[in-house]
Coordinates of C-alpha atoms and ligand atoms in Angstrom, one line a residue:
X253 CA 0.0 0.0 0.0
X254 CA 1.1 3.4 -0.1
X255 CA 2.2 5.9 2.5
X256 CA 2.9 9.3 0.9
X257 CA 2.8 8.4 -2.8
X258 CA 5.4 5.3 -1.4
X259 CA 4.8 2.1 -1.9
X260 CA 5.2 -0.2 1.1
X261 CA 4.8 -3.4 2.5
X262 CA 5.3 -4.1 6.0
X263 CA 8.3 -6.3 6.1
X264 CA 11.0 -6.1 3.5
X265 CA 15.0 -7.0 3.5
X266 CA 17.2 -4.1 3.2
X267 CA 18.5 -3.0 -0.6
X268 CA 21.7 -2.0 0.9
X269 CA 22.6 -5.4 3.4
X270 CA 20.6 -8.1 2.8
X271 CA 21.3 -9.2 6.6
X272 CA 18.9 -6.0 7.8
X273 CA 15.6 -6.8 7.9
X274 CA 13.5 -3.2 7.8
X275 CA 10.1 -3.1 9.0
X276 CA 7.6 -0.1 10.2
X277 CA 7.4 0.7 13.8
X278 CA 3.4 0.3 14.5
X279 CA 3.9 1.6 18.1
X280 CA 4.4 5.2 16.4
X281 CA 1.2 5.1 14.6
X282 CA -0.5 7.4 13.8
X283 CA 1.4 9.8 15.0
X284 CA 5.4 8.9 13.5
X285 CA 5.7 7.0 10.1
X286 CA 9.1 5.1 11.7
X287 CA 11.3 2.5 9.9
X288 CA 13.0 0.3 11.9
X289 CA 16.1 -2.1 11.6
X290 CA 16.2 -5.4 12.4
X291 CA 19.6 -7.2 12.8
X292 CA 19.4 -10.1 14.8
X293 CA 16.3 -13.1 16.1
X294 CA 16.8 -11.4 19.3
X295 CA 15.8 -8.1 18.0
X296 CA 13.0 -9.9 16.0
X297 CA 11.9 -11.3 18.9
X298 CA 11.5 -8.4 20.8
X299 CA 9.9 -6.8 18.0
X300 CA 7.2 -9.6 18.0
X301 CA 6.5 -9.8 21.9
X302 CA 6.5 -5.7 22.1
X303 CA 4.2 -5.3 19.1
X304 CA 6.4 -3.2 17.2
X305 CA 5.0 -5.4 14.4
X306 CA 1.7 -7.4 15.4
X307 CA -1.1 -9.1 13.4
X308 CA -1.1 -12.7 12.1
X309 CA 0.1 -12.5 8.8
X310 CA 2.9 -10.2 10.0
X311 CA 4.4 -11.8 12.9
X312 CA 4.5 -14.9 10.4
X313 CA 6.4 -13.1 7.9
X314 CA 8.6 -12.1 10.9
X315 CA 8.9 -15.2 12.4
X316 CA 10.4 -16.2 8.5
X317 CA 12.9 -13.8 8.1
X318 CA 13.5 -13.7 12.1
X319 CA 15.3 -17.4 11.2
X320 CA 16.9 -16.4 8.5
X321 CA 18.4 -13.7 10.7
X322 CA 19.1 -16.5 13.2
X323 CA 21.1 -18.3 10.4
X324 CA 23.0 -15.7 8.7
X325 CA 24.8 -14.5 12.3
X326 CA 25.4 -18.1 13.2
X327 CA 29.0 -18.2 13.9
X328 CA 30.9 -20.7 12.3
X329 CA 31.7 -22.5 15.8
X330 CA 27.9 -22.9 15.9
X331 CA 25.7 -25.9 15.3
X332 CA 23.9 -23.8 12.6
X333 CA 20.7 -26.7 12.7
X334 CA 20.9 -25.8 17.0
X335 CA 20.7 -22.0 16.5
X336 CA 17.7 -22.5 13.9
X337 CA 16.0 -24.8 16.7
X338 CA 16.6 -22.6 19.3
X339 CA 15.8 -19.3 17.5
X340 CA 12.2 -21.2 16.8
X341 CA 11.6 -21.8 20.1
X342 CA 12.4 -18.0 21.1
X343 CA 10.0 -16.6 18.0
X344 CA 7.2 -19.1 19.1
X345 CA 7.2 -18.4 22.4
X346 CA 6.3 -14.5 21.4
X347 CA 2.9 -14.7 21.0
X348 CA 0.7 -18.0 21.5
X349 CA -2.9 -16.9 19.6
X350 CA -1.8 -16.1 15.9
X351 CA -0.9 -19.7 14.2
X352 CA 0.8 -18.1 11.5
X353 CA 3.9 -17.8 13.5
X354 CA 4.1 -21.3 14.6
X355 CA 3.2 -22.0 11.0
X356 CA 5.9 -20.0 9.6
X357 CA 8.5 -21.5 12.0
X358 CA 7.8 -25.2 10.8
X359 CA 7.7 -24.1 7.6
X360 CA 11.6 -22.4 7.8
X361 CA 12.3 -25.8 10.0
X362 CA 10.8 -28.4 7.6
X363 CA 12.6 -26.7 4.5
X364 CA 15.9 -26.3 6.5
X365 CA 16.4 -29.7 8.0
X366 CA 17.7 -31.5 5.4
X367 CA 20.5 -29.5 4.5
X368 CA 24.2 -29.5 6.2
X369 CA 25.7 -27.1 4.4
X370 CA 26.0 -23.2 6.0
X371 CA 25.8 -21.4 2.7
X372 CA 22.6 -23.3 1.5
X373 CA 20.5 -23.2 5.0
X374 CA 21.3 -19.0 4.5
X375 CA 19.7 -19.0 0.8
X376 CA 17.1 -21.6 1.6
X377 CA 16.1 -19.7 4.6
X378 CA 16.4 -16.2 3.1
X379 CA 14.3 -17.7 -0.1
X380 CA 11.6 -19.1 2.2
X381 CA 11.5 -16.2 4.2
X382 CA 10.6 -14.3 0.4
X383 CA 8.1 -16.9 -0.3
X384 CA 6.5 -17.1 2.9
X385 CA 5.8 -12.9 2.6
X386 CA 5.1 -12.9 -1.1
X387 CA 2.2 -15.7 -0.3
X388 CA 1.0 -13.7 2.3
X389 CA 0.5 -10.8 0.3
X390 CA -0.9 -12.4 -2.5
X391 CA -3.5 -14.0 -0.4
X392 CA -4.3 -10.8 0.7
X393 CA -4.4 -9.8 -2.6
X394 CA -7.2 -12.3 -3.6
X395 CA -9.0 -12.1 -0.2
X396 CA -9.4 -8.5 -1.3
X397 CA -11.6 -10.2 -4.7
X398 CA -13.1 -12.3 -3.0
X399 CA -15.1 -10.2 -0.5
X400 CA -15.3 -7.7 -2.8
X401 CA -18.3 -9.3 -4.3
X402 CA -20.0 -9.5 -1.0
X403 CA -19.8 -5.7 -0.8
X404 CA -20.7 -5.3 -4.5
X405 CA -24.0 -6.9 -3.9
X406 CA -25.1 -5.1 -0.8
X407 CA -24.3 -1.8 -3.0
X408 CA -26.7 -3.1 -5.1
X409 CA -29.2 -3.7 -3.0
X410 CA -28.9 -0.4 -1.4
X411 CA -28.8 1.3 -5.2
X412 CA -25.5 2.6 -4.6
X413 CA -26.1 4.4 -0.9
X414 CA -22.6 3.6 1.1
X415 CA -22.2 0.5 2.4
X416 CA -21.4 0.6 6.1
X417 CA -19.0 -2.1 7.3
X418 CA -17.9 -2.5 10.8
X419 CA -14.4 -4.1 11.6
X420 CA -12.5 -4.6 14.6
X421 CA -9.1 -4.2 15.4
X422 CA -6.8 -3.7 12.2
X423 CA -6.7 -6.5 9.7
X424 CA -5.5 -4.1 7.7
X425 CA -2.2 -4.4 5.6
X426 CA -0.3 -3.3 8.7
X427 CA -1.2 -6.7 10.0
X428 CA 0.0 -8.4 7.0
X429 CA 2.7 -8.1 4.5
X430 CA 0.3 -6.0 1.8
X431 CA -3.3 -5.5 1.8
X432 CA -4.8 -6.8 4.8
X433 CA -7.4 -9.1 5.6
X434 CA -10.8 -7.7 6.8
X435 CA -9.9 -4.7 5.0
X436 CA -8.7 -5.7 1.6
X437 CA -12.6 -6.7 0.0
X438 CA -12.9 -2.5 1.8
X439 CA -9.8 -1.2 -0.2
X440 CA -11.1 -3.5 -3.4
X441 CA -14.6 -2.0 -3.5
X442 CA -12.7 1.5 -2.6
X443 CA -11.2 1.3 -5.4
X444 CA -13.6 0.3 -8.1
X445 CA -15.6 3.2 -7.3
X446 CA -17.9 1.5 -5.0
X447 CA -19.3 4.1 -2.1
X448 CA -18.4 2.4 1.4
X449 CA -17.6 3.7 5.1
X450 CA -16.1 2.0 7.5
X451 CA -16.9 2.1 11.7
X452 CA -13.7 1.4 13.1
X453 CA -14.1 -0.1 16.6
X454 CA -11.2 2.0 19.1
X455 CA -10.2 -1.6 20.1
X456 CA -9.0 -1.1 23.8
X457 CA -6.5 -1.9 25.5
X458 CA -3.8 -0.9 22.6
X459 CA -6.3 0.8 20.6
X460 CA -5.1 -0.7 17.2
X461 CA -8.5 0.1 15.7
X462 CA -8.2 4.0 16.6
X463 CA -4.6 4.2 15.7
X464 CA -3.8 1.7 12.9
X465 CA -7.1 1.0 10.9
X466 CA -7.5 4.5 11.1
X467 CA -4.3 5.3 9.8
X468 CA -4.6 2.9 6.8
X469 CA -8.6 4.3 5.7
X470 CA -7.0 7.9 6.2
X471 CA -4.3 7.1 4.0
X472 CA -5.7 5.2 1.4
X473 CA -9.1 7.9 1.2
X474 CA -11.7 5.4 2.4
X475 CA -14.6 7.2 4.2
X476 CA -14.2 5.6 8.0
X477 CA -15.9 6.7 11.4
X478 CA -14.1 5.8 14.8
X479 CA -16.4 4.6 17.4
X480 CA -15.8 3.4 21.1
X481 CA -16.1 -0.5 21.4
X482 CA -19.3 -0.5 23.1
X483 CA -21.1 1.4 20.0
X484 CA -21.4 -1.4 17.4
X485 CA -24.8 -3.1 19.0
X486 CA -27.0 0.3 19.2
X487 CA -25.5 0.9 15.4
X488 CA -26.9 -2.4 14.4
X489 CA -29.9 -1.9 16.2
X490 CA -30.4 1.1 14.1
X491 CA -29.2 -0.8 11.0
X492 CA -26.4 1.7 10.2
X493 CA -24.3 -1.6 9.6
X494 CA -24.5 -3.4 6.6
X495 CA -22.1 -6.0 7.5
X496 CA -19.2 -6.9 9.9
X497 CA -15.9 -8.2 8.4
X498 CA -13.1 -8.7 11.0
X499 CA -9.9 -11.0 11.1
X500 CA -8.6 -13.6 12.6
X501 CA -5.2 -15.1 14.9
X502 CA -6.2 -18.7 14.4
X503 CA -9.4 -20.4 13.0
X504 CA -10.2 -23.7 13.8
X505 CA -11.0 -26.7 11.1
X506 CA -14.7 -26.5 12.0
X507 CA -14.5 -22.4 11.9
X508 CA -14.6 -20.9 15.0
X509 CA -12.9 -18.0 15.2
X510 CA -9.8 -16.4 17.8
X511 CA -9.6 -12.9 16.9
X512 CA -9.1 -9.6 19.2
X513 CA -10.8 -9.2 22.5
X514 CA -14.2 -8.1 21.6
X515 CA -15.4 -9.4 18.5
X516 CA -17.3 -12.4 20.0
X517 CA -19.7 -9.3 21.4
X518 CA -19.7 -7.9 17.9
X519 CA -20.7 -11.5 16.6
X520 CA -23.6 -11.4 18.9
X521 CA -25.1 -7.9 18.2
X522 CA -24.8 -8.8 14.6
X523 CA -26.7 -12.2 14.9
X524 CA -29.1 -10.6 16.7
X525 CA -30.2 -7.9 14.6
X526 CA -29.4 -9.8 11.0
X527 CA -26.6 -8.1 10.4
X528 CA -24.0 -10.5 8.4
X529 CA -20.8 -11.5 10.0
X530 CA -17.9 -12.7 8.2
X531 CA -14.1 -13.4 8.9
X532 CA -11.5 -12.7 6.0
X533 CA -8.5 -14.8 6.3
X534 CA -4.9 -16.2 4.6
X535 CA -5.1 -20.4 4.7
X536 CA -2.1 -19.3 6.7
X537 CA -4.7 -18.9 9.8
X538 CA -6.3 -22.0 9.8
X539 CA -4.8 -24.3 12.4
X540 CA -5.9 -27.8 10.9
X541 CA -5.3 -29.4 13.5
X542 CA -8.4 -28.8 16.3
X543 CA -11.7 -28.3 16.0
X544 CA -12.7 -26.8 19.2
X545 CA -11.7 -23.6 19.3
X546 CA -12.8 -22.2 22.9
X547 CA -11.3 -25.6 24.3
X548 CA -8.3 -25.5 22.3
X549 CA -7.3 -22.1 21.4
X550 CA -4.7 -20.6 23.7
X551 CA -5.5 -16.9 24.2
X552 CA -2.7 -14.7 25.3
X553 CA -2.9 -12.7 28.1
X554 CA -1.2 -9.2 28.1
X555 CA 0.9 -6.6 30.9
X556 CA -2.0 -5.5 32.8
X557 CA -0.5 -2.0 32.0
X558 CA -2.1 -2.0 28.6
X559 CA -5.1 -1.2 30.4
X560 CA -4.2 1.0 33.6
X561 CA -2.2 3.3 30.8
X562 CA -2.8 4.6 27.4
X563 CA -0.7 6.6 25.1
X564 CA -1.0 9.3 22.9
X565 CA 0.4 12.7 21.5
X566 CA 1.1 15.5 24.1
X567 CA 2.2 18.6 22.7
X568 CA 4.0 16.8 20.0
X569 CA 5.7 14.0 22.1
X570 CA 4.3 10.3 22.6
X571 CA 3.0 10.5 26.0
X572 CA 2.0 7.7 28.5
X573 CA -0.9 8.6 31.4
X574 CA -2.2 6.5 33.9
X575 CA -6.3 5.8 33.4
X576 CA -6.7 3.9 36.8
X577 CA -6.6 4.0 40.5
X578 CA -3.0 2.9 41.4
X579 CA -4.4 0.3 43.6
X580 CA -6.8 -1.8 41.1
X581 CA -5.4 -4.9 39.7
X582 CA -6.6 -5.3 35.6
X583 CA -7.0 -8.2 33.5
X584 CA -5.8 -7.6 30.0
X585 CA -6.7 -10.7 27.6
X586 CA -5.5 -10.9 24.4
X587 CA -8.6 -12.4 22.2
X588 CA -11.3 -13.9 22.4
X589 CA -13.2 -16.6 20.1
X590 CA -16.6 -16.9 18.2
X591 CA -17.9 -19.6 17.7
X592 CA -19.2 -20.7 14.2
X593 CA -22.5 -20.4 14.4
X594 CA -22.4 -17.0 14.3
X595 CA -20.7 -16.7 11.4
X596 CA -21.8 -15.7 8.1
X597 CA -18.5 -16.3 6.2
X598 CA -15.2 -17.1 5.8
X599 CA -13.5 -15.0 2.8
X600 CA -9.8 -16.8 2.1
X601 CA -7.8 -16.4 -0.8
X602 CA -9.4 -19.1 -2.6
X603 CA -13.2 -17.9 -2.4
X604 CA -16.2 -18.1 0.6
X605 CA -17.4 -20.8 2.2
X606 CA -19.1 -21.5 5.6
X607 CA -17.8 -21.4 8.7
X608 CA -18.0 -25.3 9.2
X609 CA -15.6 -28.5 8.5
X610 CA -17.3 -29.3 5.4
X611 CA -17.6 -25.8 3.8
X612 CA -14.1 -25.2 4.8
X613 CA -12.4 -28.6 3.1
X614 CA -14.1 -28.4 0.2
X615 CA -12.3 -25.2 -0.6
X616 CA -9.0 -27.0 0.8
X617 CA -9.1 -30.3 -0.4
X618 CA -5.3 -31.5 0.4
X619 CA -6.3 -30.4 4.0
X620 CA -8.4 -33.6 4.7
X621 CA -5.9 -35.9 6.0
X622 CA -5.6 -33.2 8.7
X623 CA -9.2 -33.5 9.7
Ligands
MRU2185 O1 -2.7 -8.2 19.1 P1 -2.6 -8.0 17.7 O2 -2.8 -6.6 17.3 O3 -1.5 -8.7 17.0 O4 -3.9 -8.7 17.2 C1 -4.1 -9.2 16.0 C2 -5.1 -8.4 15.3 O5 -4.8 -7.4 14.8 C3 -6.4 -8.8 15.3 O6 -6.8 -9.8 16.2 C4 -6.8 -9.0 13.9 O7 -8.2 -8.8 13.7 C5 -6.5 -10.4 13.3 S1 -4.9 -10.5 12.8 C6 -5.0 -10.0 11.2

């Protein structure tokens, strides 16, 4: 996407050392377009647990070229197949919701394991690292056709009156390597001239609605509307939704859904009043493995201080203010999960389908063995 005319992605390797990984500081948003270096796993660790980066399809793509990094400053007195284990481990143990991570790690590791030689675990790790964030943003890419159609037809419907969507969180392209998720079918109908606005829920404790989605519809010229995370139901009530598309961490092989604190509320007000509900997301999210996702899915919990503090701009410095008595503890979880019955939709890269086993396989065929 661009950002002043530039075009960006999220994550991208260096042009002048291909052992700097360069990717944009989300904690500065909206306030400070920042570019940060990346040299080492450590530093793309820290990066991944701080949420200078965040989002599923991001943190993947990080976790990619974090090995790569973890190869390429292997000393030669190094096991080289140790420090790739090892710097797995460390990018895993970041963030345990979104799957592409873990995904992305055993991707590097399958790939990687059968070599011996130094030289060729670099290039095969730097060329899956590529791979891993060109898919990612090609997914995105056909996600963004995909839902666009949905949009297309409630435009109809409405004879060309803007189509109000409601998102949470930012599955934008900030969360991914290009386009986004929930907001790629919004950038595709954007930009074939199709009238939409977008309520952008605040998303507390870190706000990444208010800040990043935001950021991204300001950018890009979408017509968007920030509203506090409580406001969703009384808009659907008073049908100024059409429809809700949000993202997701980790979706399950029968299609429920982990996604930001929150949207399991939004899922209800939206079942409630009619409204439809559907979930953009890479293959890359799935996690073929279980079924169950309130049972199974483990849902980070967060520094309390994400709540008791918030930060913004202060006479033009980032500035961080307590909110809360000193004395009360908080709770700060990460996500939480719909299940899929209240789910209109899942938009991937290869089409729609239901949010169940069935719907699901069909579009993945060569996933059954997993199920
Ligand atoms: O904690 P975050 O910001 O990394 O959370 C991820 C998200 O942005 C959302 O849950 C998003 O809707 C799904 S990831 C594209």
């Amino acid at each position: 996407m661009k950002v002043n005319g530039q075009h960006y992605r999220t994550i991208w390797i260096s042009e002048e050392d291909s052992s700097c990984i360069m990717i944009i500081d989300q904690r500065k948003l909206p306030h400070h377009f920042v570019v940060e270096e990346i040299r080492t796993v450590a530093e793309m660790v820290t990066a991944i647990k701080d949420m200078h980066l965040r989002g599923a399809g991001l943190i993947g793509a990080a976790a990619g070229f974090g090995i790569y990094l973890a190869a390429v400053n292997a000393s030669p007195d190094e096991a080289i197949q140790e420090v790739i284990q090892t710097a797995g481990h460390q990018l895993m143990a970041t963030r345990p919701t979104a799957v592409n991570l873990a995904w992305a790690v055993h991707r590097q590791w399958d790939i990687l394991k059968a070599e011996n030689n130094r030289e060729v675990i670099i290039q095969k790790a730097l060329e899956t690292a590529r791979i891993i964030a060109d898919e990612d943003a090609d997914a995105c890419a056909a996600i963004g056709q995909a839902g666009l159609k949905i949009i297309e037809d409630i435009s109809l419907q409405k004879n060309g009156e803007p189509v109000n969507i409601l998102t949470h969180c930012n599955a934008g392209w900030l969360a991914f390597v290009d386009h986004g998720s929930a907001l790629s079918p919004v950038y595709a109908a954007h930009d074939k001239g199709i009238p939409v606005h977008v309520w952008v829920d605040e998303t507390r404790p870190r706000n990444q609605g208010a800040s990043l989605t935001a950021w991204e519809l300001h950018s890009h010229g979408v017509p968007h509307t920030i509203i506090a995370d409580n406001t969703g139901g009384h808009l659907m009530q008073h049908r100024m939704v059409d429809l809700v598309i949000v993202g997701t961490d980790r979706t399950t092989i029968s299609g429920d859904v982990a996604n930001k604190i929150g949207t399991y509320l939004k899922a209800l007000a939206a079942k409630d009043n009619g409204v439809p509900f559907y979930v953009a997301l890479p293959s890359s999210s799935f996690d073929w493995k279980i079924a169950d996702g309130i049972k199974e899915i483990e849902i980070e919990e967060r520094n309390p201080d994400e709540v008791k503090f918030m930060e913004g701009l202060c006479e033009g410095e980032i500035k961080k203010i307590a909110l809360t008595p000193g004395g009360s503890p908080a709770l700060n979880i990460g996500f939480d999960v719909t299940p899929s019955r209240l789910i209109t939709g899942l938009i991937t890269e290869r089409g729609v389908c239901q949010a169940s086993k069935n719907s699901i396989l069909n579009l993945f065929p060569e996933m059954i063995t997993h199920g």
